[in-house]
Short mmCIF file of C-alpha atoms in Angstrom, two decimals:
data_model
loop_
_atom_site.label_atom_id
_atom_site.label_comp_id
_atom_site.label_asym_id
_atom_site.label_seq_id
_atom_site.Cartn_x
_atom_site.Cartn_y
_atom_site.Cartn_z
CA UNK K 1 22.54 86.84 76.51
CA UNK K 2 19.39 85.51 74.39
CA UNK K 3 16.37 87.50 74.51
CA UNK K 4 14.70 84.84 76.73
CA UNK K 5 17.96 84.77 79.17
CA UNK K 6 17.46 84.79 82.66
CA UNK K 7 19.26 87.94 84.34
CA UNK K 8 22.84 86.70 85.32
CA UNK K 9 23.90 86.80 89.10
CA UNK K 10 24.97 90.21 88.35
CA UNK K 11 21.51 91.34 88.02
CA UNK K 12 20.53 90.12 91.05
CA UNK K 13 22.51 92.56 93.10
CA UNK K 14 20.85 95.62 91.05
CA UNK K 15 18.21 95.65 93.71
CA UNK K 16 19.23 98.18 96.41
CA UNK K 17 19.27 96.64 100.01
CA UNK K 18 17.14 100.06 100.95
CA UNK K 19 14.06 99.01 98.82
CA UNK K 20 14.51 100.96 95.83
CA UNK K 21 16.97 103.93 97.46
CA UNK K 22 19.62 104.71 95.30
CA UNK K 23 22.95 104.12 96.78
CA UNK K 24 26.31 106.35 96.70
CA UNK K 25 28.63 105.90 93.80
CA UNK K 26 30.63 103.44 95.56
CA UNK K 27 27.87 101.90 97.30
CA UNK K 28 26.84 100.85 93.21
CA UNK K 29 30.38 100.16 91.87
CA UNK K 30 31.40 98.18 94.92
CA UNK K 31 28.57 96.53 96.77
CA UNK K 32 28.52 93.32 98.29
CA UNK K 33 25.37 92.43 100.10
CA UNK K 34 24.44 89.28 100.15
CA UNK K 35 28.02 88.11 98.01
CA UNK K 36 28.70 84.46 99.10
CA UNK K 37 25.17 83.64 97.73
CA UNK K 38 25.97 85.39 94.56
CA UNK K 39 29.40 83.86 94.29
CA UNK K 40 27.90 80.41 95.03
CA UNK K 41 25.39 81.04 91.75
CA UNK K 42 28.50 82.27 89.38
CA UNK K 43 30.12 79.31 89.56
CA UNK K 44 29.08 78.65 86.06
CA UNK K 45 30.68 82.19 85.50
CA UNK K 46 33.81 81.80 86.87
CA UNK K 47 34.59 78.76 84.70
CA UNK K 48 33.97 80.35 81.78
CA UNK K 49 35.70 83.35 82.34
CA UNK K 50 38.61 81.40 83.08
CA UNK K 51 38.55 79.68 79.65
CA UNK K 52 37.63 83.25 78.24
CA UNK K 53 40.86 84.41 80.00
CA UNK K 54 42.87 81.31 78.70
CA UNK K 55 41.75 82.17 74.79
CA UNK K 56 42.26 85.46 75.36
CA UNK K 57 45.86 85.24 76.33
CA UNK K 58 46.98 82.77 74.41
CA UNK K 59 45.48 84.42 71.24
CA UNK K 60 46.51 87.76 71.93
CA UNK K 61 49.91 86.62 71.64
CA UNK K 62 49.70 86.62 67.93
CA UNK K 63 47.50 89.18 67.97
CA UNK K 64 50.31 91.09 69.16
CA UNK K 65 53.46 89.88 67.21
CA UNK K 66 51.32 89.69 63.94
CA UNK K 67 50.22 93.58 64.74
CA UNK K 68 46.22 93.01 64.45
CA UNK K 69 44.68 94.78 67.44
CA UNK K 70 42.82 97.24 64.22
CA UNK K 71 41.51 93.72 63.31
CA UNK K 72 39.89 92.73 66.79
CA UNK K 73 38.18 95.86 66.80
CA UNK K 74 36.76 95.18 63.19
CA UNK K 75 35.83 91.42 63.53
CA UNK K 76 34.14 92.61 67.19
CA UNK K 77 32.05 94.98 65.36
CA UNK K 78 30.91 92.49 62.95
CA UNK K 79 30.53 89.94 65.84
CA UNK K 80 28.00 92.85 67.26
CA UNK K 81 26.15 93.01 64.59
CA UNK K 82 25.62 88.97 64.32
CA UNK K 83 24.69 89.51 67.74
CA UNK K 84 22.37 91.96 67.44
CA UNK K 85 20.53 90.30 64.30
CA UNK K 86 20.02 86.80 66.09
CA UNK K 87 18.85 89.02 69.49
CA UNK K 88 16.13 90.24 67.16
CA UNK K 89 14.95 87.09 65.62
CA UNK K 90 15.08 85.17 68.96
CA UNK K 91 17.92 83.37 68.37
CA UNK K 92 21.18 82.25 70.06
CA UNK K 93 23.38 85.26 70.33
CA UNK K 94 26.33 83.64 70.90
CA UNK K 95 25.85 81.51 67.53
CA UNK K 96 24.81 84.83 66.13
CA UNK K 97 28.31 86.29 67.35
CA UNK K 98 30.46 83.57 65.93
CA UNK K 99 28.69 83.70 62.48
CA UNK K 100 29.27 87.66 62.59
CA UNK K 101 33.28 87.27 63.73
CA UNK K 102 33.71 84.85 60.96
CA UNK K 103 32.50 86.31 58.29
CA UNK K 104 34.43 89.58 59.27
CA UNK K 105 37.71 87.70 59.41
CA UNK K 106 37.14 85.68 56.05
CA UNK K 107 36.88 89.18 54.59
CA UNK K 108 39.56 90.34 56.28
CA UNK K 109 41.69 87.83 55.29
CA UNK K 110 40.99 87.38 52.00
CA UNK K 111 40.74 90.85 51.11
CA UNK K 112 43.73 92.27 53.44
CA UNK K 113 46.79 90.11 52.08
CA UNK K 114 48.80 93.43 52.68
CA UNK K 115 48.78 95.49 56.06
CA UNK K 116 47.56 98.40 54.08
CA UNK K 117 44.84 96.64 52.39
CA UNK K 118 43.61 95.58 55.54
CA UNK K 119 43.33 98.16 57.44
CA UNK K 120 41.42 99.78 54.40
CA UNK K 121 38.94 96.23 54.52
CA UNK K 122 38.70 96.82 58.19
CA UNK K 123 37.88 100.34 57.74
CA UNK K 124 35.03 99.71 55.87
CA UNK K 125 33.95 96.56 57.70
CA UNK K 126 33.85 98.68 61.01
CA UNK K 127 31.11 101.03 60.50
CA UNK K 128 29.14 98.56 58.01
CA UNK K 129 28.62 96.42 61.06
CA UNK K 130 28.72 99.02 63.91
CA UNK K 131 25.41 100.44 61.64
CA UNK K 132 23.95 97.49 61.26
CA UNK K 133 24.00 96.44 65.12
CA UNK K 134 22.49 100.02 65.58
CA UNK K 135 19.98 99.32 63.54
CA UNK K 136 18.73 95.62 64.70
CA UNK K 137 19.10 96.98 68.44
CA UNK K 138 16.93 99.68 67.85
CA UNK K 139 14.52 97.15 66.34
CA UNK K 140 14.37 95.23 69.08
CA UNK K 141 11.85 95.97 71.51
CA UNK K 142 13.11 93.32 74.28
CA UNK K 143 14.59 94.34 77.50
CA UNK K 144 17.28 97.07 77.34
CA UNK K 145 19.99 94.83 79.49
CA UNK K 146 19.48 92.58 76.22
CA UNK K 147 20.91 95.72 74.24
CA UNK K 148 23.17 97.33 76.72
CA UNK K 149 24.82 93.35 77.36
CA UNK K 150 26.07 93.27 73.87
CA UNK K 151 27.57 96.71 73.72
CA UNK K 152 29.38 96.36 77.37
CA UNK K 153 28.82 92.95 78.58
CA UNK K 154 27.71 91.24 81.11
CA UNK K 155 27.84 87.95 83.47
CA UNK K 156 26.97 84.87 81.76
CA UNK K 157 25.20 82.81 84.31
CA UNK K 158 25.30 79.21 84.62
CA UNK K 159 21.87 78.11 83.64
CA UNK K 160 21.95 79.44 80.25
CA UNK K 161 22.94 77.57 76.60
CA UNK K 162 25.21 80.02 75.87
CA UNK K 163 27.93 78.72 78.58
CA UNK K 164 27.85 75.19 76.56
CA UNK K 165 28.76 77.36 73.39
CA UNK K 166 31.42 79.02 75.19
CA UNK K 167 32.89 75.65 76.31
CA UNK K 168 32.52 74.23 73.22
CA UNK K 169 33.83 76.77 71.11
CA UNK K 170 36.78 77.51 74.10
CA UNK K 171 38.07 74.07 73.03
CA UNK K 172 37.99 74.23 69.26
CA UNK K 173 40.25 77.76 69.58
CA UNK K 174 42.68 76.21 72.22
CA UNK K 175 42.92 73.03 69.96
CA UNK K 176 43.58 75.27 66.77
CA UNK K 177 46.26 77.37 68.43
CA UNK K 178 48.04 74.05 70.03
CA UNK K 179 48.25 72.92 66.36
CA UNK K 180 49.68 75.50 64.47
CA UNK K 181 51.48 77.21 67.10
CA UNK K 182 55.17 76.63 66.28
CA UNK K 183 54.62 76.93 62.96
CA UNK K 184 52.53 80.00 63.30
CA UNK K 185 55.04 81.60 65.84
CA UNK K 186 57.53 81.17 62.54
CA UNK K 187 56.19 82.96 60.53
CA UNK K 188 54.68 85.59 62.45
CA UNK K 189 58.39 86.10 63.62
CA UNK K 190 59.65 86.04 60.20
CA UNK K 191 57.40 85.67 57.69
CA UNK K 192 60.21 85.43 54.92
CA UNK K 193 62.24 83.03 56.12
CA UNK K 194 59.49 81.05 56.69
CA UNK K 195 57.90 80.92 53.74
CA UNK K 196 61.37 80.18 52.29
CA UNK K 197 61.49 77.00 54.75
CA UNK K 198 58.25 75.43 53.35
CA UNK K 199 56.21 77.00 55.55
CA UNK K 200 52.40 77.49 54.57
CA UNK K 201 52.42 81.52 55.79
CA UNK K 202 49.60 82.17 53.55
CA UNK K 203 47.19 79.24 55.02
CA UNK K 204 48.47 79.89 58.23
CA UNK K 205 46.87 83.51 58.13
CA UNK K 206 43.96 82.48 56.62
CA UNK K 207 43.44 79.85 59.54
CA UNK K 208 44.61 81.96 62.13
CA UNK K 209 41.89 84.89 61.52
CA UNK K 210 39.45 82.13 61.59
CA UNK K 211 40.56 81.27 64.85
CA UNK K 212 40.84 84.91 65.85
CA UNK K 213 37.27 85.25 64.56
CA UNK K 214 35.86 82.54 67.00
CA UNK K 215 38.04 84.38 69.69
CA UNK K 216 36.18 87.19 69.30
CA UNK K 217 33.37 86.19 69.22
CA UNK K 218 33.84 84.09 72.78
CA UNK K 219 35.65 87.42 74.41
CA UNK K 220 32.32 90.09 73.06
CA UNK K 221 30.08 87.38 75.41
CA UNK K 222 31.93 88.87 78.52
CA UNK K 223 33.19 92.09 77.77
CA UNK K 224 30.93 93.60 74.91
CA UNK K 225 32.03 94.34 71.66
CA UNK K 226 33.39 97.73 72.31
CA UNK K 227 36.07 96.91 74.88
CA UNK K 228 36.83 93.02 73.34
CA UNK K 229 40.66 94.77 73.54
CA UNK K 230 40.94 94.68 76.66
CA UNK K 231 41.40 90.63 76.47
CA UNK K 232 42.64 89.97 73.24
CA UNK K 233 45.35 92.82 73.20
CA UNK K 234 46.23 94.49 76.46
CA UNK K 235 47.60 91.47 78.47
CA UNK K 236 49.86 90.24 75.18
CA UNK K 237 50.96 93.46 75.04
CA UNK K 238 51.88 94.11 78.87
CA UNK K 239 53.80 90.91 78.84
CA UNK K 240 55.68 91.75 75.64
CA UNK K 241 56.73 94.50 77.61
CA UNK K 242 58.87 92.25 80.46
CA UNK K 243 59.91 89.85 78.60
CA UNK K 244 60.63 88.65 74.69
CA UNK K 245 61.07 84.91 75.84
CA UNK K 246 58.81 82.31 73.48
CA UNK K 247 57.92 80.80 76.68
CA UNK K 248 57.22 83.52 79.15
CA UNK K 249 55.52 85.77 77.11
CA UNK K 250 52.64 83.37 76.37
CA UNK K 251 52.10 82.35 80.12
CA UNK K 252 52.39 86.14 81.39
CA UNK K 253 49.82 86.84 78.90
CA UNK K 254 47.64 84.23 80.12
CA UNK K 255 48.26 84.96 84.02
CA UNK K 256 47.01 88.67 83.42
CA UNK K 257 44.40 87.97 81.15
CA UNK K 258 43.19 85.13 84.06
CA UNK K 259 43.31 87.68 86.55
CA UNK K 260 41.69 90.50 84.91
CA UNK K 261 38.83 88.66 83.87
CA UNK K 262 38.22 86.43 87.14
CA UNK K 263 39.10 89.57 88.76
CA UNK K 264 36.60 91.89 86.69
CA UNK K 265 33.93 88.96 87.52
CA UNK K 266 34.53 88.65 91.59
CA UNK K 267 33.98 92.72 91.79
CA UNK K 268 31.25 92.70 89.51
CA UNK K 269 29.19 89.90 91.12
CA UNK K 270 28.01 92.73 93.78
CA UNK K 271 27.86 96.14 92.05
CA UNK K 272 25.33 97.22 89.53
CA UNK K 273 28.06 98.22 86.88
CA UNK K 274 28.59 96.00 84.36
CA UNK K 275 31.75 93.57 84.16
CA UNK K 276 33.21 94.85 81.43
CA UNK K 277 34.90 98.44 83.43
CA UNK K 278 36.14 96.25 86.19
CA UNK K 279 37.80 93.78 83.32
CA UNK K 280 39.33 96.52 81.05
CA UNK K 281 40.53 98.59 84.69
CA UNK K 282 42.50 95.45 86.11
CA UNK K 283 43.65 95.16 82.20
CA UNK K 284 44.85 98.70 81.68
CA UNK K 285 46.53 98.77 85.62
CA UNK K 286 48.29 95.47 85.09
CA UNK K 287 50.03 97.42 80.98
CA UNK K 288 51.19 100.22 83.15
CA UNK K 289 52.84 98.17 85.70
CA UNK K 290 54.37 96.09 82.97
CA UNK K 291 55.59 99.25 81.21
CA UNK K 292 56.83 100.60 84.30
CA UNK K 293 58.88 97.98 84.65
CA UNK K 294 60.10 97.32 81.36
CA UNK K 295 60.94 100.69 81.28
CA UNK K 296 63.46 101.13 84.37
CA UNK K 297 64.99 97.38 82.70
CA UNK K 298 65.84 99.39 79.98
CA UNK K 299 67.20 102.21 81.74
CA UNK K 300 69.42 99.90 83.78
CA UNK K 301 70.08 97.65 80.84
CA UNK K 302 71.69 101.06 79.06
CA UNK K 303 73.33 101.80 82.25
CA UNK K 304 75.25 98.59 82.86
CA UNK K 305 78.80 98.75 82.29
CA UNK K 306 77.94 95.53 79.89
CA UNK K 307 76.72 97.31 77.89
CA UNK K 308 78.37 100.19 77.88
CA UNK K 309 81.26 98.15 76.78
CA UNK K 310 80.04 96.36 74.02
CA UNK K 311 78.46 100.02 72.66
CA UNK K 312 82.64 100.86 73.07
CA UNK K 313 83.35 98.29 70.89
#
């Protein structure tokens, strides 16, 4: 996604088989001329997607049970405008993203001890770097996929630094989170209690929004930094809705974020729409089925004569 970049394998399938002809609506969104030799270039893609997926779901978790989706949206927008500054000066955007995400969570967390005091630091964080994105994208006079990549997204390919960043970076968040996560699952949990045990809740928030920050940042390089939700929040938050096991909920998370982003990246590969609807679609289908579900549990759950008893009693 540098200004230099070479077009991912995406772009290659943005040339209409009929010479220029513009195809029918699903003829764009769905198109797969010529598909095995774009799969066989994504390759690249795929793997980094699937790490993508496994931050994603594994960070969303927290995300979720420490009620911070307001926060993803404000670190992504800062994490656009790092982006959009380094596009500008020719730099690495991915470095450019990370910089951007952690500077946005430092603030956030240093500034936002309370939930209300956050949300007013992320308030004013949000449209700070939405305008400065604006700005540095306007300034840019590079190709327009450059611009519209950040915003929406777009399939990284293989060739390019930016997937050693992503596998780089991939490993320091999965590291972080295999660290603190029991501790961190404590005092999201209970935050009281916690603290009362000797646990460090304070640091732990501190380090987790750094790790959220570099979470971000990884996520924006697929998705764009407008629909960064749709990894970081909606899977956590359709497995929360089957089940409240410690150890399901973490590995349903990850299974739907896996498949909406490998998923978002196989249909993509062919169309001229960018990966980013075809992520966030698989995303939002998978919440309602969970929330179907957990909802009939529920129903049955109040139903049971179980439980019908022990409301008796």
């Amino acid at each position: 996604m540098t200004g230099s970049a070479r077009p991912g394998p995406g772009a290659v399938a943005q040339v209409p088989a009929d010479g220029g002809q513009d195809g029918g609506v699903l003829d764009q969104i769905f198109g797969f001329d010529h598909y095995g030799e774009l799969l066989a270039l994504a390759q690249g893609s795929l793997v980094a997607g699937a790490l993508l997926g496994l931050v994603g779901g594994l960070a969303g978790v927290f995300v979720v049970m420490r009620d911070l989706p307001f926060a993803v949206h404000g670190i992504s927008e800062l994490s656009f405008a790092g982006a959009s500054v380094a596009l500008f000066l020719g730099l690495n955007i991915v470095v450019g993203s990370i910089v951007g995400s952690l500077l946005a969570a430092v603030a956030i967390g240093l500034l936002g001890v309370r939930a209300r005091d956050r949300n007013s630091v992320i308030g004013i964080i949000m449209p700070f770097g939405l305008g400065l994105g604006v700005l540095f994208l306007s300034l840019y006079k590079g190709r327009a996929a450059n611009k519209f990549g950040i915003l929406t997204g777009q399939i990284v390919a293989v060739a390019t630094p930016q997937t050693a960043w992503l596998v780089g970076t991939s490993a320091v968040v999965l590291a972080a989170l295999a660290t603190m996560w029991r501790p961190l699952t404590f005092a999201s949990a209970d935050p009281e209690v916690a603290a009362a045990r000797g646990v460090p809740v304070r640091a732990l928030s501190t380090a987790f929004m750094l790790v959220l920050g570099l979470a971000v940042a990884l996520c924006v390089q697929i998705v764009g930094a407008l629909l960064v939700l749709s990894l970081l929040v909606t899977p956590a938050a359709a497995a929360a809705r089957v089940t409240a096991s410690p150890v399901r909920l973490p590995l349903l998370s990850v299974a739907f974020a896996l498949v909406s982003m490998e998923g978002g990246l196989l249909l993509a590969l062919g169309g001229t729409v960018p990966v980013s609807p075809y992520v966030t679609t698989i995303s939002f289908a998978i919440y309602l089925g969970c929330r179907l579900k957990g909802t009939r549990q529920a129903r049955r759950d109040l139903g049971s004569p179980s439980y019908a008893g022990q409301a008796h009693t």
